[in-house]
PDB file of C-alpha atoms in Angstrom:
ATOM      1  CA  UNK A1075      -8.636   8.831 -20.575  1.00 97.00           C
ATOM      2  CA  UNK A1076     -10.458   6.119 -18.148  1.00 98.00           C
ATOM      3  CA  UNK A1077     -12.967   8.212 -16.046  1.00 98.00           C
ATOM      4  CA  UNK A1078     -13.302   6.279 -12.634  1.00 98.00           C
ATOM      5  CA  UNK A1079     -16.136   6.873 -10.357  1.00 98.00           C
ATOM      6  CA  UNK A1080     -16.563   5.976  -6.635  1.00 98.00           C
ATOM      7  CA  UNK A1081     -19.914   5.908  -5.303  1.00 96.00           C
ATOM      8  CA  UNK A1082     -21.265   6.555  -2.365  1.00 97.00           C
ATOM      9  CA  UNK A1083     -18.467   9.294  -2.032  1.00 98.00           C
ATOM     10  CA  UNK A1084     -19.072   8.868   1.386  1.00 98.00           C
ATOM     11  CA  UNK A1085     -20.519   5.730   3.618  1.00 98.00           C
ATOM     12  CA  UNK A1086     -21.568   5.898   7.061  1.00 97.00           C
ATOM     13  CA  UNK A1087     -21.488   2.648   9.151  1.00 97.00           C
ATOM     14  CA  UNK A1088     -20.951   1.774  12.558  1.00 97.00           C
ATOM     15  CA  UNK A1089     -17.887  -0.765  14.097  1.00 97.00           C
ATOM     16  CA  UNK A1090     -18.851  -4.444  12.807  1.00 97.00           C
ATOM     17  CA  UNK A1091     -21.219  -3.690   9.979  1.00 97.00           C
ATOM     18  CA  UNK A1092     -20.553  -4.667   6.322  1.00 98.00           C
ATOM     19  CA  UNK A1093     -18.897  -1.823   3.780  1.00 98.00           C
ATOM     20  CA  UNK A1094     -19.185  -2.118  -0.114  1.00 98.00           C
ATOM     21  CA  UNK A1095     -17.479   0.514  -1.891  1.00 98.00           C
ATOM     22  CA  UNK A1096     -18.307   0.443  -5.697  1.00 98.00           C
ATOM     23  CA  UNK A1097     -15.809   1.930  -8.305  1.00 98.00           C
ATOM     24  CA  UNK A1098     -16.943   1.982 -12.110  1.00 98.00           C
ATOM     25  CA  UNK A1099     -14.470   2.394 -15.338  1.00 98.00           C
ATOM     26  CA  UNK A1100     -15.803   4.413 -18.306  1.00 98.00           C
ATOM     27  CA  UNK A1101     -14.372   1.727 -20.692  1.00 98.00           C
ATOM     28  CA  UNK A1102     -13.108  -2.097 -19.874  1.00 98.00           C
ATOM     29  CA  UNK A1103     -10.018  -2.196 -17.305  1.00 98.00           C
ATOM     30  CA  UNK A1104     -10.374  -5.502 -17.342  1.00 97.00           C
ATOM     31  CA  UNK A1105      -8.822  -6.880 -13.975  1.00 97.00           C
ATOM     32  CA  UNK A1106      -5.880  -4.517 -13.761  1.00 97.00           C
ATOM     33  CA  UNK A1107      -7.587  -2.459 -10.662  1.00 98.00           C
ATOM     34  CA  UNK A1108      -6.338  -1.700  -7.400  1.00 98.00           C
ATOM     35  CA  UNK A1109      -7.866  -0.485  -4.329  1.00 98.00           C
ATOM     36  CA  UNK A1110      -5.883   1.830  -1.665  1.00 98.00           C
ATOM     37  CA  UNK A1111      -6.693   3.064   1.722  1.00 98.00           C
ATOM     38  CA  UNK A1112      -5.752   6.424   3.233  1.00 98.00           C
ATOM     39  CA  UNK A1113      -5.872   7.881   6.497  1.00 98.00           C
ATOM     40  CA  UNK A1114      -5.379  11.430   7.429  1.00 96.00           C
ATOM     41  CA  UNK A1115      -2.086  12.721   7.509  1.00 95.00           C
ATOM     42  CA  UNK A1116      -0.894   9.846   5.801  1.00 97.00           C
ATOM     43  CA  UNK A1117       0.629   7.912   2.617  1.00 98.00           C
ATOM     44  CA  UNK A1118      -2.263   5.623   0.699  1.00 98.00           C
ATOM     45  CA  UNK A1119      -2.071   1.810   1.214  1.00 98.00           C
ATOM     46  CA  UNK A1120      -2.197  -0.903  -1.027  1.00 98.00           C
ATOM     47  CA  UNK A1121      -5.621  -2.836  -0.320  1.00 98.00           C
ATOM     48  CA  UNK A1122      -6.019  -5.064  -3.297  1.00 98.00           C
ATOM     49  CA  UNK A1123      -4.198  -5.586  -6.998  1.00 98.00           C
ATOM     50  CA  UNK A1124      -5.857  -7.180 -10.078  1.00 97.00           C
ATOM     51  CA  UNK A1125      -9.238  -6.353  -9.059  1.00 98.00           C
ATOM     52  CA  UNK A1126      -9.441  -8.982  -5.955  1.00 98.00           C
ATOM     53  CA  UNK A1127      -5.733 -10.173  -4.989  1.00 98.00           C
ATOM     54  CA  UNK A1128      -4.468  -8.691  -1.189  1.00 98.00           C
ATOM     55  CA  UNK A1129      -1.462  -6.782  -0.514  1.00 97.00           C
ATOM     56  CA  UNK A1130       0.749  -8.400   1.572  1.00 96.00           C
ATOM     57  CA  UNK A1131      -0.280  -7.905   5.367  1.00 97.00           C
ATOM     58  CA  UNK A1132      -3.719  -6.855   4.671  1.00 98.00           C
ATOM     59  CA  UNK A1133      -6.360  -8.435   6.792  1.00 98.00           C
ATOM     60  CA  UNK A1134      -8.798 -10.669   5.097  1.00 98.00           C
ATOM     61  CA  UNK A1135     -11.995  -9.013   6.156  1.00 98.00           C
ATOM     62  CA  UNK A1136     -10.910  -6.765   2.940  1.00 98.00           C
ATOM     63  CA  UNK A1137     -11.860  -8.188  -0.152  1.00 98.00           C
ATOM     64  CA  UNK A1138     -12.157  -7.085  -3.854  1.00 98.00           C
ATOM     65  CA  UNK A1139     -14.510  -8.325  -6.566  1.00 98.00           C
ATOM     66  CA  UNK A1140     -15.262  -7.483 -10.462  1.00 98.00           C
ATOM     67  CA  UNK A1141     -13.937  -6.899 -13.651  1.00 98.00           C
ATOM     68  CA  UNK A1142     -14.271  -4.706 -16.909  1.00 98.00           C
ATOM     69  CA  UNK A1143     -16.459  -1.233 -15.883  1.00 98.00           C
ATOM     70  CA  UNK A1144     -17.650  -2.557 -12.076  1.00 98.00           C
ATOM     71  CA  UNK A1145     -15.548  -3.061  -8.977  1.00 98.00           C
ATOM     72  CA  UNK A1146     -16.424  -3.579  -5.137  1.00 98.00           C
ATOM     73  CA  UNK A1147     -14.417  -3.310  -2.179  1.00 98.00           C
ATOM     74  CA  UNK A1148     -15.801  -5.158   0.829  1.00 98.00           C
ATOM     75  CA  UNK A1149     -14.689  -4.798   3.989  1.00 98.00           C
ATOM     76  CA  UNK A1150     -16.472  -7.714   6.020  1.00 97.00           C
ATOM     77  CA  UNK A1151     -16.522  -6.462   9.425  1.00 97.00           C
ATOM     78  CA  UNK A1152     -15.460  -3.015   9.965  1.00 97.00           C
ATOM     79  CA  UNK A1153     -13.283  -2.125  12.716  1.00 97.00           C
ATOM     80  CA  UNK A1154     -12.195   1.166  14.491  1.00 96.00           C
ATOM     81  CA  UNK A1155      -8.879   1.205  12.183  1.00 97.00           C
ATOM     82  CA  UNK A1156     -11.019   0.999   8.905  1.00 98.00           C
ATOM     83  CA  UNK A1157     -12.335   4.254   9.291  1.00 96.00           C
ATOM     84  CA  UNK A1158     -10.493   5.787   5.995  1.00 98.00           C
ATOM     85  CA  UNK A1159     -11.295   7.150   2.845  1.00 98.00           C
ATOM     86  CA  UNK A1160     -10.478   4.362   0.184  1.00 98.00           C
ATOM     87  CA  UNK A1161      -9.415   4.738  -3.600  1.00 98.00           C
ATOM     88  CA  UNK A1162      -9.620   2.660  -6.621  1.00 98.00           C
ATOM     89  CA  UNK A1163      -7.183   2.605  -9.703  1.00 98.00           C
ATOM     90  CA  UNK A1164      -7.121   1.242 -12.864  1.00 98.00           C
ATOM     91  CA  UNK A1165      -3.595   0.199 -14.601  1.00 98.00           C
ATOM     92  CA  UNK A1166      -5.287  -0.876 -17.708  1.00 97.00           C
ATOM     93  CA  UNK A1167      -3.953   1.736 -19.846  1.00 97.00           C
ATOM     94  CA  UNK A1168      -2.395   5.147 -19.824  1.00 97.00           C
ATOM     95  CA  UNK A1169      -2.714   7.519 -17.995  1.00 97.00           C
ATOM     96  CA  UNK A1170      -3.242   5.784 -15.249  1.00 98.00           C
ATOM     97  CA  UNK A1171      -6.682   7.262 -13.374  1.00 98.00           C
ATOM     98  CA  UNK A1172      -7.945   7.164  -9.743  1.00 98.00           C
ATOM     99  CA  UNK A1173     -11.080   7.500  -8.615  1.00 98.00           C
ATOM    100  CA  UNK A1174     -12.203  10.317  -6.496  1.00 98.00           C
ATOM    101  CA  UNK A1175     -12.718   8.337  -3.442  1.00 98.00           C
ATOM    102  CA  UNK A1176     -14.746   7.108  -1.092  1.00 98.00           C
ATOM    103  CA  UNK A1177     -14.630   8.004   2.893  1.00 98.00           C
ATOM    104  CA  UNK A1178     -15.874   5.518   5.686  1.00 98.00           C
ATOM    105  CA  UNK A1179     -16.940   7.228   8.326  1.00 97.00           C
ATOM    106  CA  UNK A1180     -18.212   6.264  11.608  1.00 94.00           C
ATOM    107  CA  UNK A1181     -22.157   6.736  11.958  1.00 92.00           C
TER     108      UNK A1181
ATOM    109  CA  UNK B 650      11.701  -3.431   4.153  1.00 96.00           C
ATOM    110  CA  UNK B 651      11.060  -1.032   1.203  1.00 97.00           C
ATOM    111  CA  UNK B 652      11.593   2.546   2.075  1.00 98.00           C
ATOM    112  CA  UNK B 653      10.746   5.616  -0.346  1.00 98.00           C
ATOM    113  CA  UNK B 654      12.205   8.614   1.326  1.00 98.00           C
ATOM    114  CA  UNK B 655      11.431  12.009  -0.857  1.00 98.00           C
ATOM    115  CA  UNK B 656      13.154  15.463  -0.533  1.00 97.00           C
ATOM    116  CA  UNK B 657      13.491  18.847  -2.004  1.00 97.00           C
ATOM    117  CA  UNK B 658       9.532  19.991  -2.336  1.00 93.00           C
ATOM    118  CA  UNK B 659       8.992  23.649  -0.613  1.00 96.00           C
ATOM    119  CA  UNK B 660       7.889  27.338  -1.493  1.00 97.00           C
ATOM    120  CA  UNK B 661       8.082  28.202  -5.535  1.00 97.00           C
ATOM    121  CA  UNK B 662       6.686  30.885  -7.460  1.00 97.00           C
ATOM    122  CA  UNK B 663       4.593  30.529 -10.181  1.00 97.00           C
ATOM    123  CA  UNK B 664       7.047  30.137 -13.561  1.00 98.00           C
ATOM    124  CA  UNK B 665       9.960  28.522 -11.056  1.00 98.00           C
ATOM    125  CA  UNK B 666      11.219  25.474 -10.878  1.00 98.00           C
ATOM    126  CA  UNK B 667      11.912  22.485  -8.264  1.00 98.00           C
ATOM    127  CA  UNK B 668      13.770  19.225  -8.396  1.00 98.00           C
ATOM    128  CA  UNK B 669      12.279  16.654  -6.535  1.00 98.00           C
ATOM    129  CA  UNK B 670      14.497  13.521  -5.150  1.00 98.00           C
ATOM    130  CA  UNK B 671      13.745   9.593  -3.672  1.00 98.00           C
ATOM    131  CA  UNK B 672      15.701   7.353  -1.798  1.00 98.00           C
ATOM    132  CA  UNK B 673      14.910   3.913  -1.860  1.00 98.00           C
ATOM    133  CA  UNK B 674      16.018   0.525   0.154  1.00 98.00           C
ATOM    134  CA  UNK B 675      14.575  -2.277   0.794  1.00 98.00           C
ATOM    135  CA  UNK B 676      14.739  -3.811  -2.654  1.00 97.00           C
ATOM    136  CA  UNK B 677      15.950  -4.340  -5.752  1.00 97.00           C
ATOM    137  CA  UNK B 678      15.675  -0.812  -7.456  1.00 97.00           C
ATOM    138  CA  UNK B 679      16.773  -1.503 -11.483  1.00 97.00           C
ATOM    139  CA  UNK B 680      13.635  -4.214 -11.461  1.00 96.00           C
ATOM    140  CA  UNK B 681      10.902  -1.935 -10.692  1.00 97.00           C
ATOM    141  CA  UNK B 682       9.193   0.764 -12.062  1.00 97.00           C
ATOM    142  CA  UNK B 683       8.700   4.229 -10.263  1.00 98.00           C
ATOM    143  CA  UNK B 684       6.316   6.721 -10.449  1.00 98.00           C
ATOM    144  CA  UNK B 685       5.167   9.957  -8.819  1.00 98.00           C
ATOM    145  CA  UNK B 686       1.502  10.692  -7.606  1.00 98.00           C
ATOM    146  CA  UNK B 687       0.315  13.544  -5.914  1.00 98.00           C
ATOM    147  CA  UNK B 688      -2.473  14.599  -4.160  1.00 98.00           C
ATOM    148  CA  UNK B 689      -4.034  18.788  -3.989  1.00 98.00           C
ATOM    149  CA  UNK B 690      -4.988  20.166  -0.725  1.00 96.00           C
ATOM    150  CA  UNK B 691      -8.162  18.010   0.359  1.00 95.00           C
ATOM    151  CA  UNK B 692      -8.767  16.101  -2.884  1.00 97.00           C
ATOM    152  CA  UNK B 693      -7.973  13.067  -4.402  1.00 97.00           C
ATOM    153  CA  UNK B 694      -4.970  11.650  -5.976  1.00 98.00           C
ATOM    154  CA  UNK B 695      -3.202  12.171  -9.024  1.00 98.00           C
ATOM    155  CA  UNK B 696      -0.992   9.803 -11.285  1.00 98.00           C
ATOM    156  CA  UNK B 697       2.004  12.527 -12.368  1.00 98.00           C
ATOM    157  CA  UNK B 698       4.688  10.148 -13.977  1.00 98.00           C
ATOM    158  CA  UNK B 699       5.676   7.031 -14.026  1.00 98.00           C
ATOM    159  CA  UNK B 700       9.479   5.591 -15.261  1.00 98.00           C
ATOM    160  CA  UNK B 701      10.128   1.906 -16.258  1.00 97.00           C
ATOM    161  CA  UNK B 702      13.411   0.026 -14.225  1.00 96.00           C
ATOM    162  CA  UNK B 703      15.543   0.395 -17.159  1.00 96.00           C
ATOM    163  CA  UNK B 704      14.486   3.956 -17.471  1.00 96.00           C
ATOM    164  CA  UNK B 705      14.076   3.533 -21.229  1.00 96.00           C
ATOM    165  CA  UNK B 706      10.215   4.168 -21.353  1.00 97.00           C
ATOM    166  CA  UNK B 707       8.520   7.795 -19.405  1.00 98.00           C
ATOM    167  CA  UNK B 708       5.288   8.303 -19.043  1.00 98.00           C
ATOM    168  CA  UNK B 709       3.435  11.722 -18.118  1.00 98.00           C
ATOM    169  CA  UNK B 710       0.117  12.969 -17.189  1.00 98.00           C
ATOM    170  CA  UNK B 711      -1.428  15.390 -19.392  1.00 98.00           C
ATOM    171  CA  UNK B 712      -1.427  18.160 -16.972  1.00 98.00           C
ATOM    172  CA  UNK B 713       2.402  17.970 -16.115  1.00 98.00           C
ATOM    173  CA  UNK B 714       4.064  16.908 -20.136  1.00 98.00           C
ATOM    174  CA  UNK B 715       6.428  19.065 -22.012  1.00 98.00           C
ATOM    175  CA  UNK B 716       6.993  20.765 -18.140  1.00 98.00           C
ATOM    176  CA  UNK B 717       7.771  17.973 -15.556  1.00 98.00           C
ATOM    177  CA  UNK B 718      10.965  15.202 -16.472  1.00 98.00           C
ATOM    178  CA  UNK B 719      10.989  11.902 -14.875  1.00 98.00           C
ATOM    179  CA  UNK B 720      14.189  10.677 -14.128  1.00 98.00           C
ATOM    180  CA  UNK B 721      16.042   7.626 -12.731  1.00 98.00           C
ATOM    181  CA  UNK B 722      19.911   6.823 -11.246  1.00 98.00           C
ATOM    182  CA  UNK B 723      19.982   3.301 -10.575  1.00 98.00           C
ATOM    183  CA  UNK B 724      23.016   3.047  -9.524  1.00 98.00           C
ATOM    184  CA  UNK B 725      22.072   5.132  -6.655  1.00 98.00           C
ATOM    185  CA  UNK B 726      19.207   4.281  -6.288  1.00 98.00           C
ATOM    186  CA  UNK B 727      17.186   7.286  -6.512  1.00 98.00           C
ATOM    187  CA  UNK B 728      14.320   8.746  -8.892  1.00 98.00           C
ATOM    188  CA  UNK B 729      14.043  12.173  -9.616  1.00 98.00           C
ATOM    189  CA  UNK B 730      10.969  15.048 -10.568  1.00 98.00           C
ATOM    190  CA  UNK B 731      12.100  17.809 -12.060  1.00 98.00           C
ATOM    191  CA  UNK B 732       9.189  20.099 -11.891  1.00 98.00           C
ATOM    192  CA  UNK B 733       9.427  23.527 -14.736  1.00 98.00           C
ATOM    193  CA  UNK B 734       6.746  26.399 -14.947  1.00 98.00           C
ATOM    194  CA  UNK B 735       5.313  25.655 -12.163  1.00 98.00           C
ATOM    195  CA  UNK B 736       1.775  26.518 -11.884  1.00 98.00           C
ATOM    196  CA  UNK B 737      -0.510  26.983  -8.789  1.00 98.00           C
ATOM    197  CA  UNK B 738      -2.712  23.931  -9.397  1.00 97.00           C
ATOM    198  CA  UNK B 739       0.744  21.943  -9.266  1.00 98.00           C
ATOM    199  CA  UNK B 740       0.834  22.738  -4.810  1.00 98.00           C
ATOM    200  CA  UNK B 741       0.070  19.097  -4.098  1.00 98.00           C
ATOM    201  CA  UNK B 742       1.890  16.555  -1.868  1.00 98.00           C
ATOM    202  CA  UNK B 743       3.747  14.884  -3.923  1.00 98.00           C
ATOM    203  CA  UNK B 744       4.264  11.120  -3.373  1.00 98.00           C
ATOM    204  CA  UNK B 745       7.341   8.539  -4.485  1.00 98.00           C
ATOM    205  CA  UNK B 746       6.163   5.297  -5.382  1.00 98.00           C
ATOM    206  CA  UNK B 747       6.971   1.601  -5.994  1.00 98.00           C
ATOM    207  CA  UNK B 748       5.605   0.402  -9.282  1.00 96.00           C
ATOM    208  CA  UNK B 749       4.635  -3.261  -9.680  1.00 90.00           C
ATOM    209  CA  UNK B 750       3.496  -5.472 -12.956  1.00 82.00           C
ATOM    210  CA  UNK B 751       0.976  -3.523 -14.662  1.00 78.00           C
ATOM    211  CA  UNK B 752       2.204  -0.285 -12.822  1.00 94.00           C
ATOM    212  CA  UNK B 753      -0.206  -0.400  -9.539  1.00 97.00           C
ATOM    213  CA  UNK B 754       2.094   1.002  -6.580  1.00 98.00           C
ATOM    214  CA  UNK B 755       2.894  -1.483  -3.255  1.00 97.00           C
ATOM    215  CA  UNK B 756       4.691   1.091  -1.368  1.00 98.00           C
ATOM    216  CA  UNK B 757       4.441   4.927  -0.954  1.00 98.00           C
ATOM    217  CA  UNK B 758       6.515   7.445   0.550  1.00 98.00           C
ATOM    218  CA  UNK B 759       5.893  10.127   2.922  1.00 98.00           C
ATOM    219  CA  UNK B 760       4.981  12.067   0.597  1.00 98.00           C
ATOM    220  CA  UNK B 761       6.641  15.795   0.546  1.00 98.00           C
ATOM    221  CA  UNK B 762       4.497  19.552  -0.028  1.00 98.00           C
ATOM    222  CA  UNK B 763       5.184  21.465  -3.396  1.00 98.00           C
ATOM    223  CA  UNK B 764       3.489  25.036  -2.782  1.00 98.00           C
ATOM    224  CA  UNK B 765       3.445  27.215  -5.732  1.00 98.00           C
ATOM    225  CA  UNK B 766       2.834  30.438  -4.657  1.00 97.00           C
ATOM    226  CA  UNK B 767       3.577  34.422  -5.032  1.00 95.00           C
TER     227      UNK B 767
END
């Protein structure tokens, strides 16, 4: 099984300030990674597919990078709606692993 | 617009069983994987099973083979958990979701609560 580790597990920024999110594979995932965001009470979002591709509808301060063991999620500028905890995934073989997540939190 | 509308979770006892159902609209439901994810009380999430469009290939977590069954009507347009000998570490929200190529998931349902409980 992939391990997949989020670090920090969580990140405290204020409104307009930069986040990067890492998320490491224990063995090559190549580019099949995806990023989610959750809030509280709700269903996870699709962020990003094959390590830096958008969802549909998702704003482009959010932006992936990476491939094989190291991933980044950036979000550029943050605003009040970012505030989330955030998940990667890798797809790159079975069983399909998340990592344990990262929460953005407002400092 | 892609809807994923899950029913059936509640209160089981440990040993029981529960079947769990999803509606879907929006699109094109014999193309497109499924799967289920879930996610414990405060913690992270959980890949349970996943089910190819054609429903000719199942995949299962660890934790949930030989007990949970994947299952697919396309005609109807609705996947289906059924969940055996339940345990307590299976209480989770359990979530309905849209595969796409390579089997990351676009869209999500509600989710719905499986307790496991005496």
């Amino acid at each position: 099984e992939i391990v997949m580790t989020q670090s920090p597990a969580t990140l405290s920024l204020s409104p307009g300030e930069r986040a990067t999110l890492s998320c490491r594979a224990s063995q090559s995932v190549s580019s099949n990674l995806a990023w989610y965001q959750q809030k509280p009470g709700q269903a996870p979002r699709l962020l990003i597919h094959r390590s830096s591709n958008r969802a549909t509808g998702i704003p482009a301060r959010f932006s992936g990078s990476g491939s094989g063991t190291e991933f980044t999620l950036t979000i550029s500028s943050l605003q009040s709606e970012d505030f989330a905890v955030y998940f990667c995934q890798q797809y790159n073989n079975w069983p399909l692993t998340f990592g344990g997540g990262t929460k953005v939190e407002i400092k | 617009e892609v809807q994923l509308l899950e029913s059936g979770g509640g209160l089981e006892q440990p040993g029981g069983s529960l079947r769990l159902s999803c509606a879907a609209s929006g699109f094109t439901f014999r193309n497109f994987a499924m799967a289920w994810v879930r996610q414990a009380p405060g913690k992270g999430l959980e890949w349970v099973s996943a089910i190819t469009g054609s429903a000719d290939t199942t995949y299962y977590a660890d934790s949930v083979k030989g007990r949970f069954s994947i299952s697919r009507d396309n005609s109807k347009n609705t996947l289906s958990l059924q969940m055996d000998s339940l345990r307590a570490d299976d209480t989770a929200v359990y979530y309905c979701t849209k595969g796409n190529i390579g089997y990351y998931f676009d869209y999500w349902g509600q989710g719905i609560l499986v307790t496991v409980s005496s």
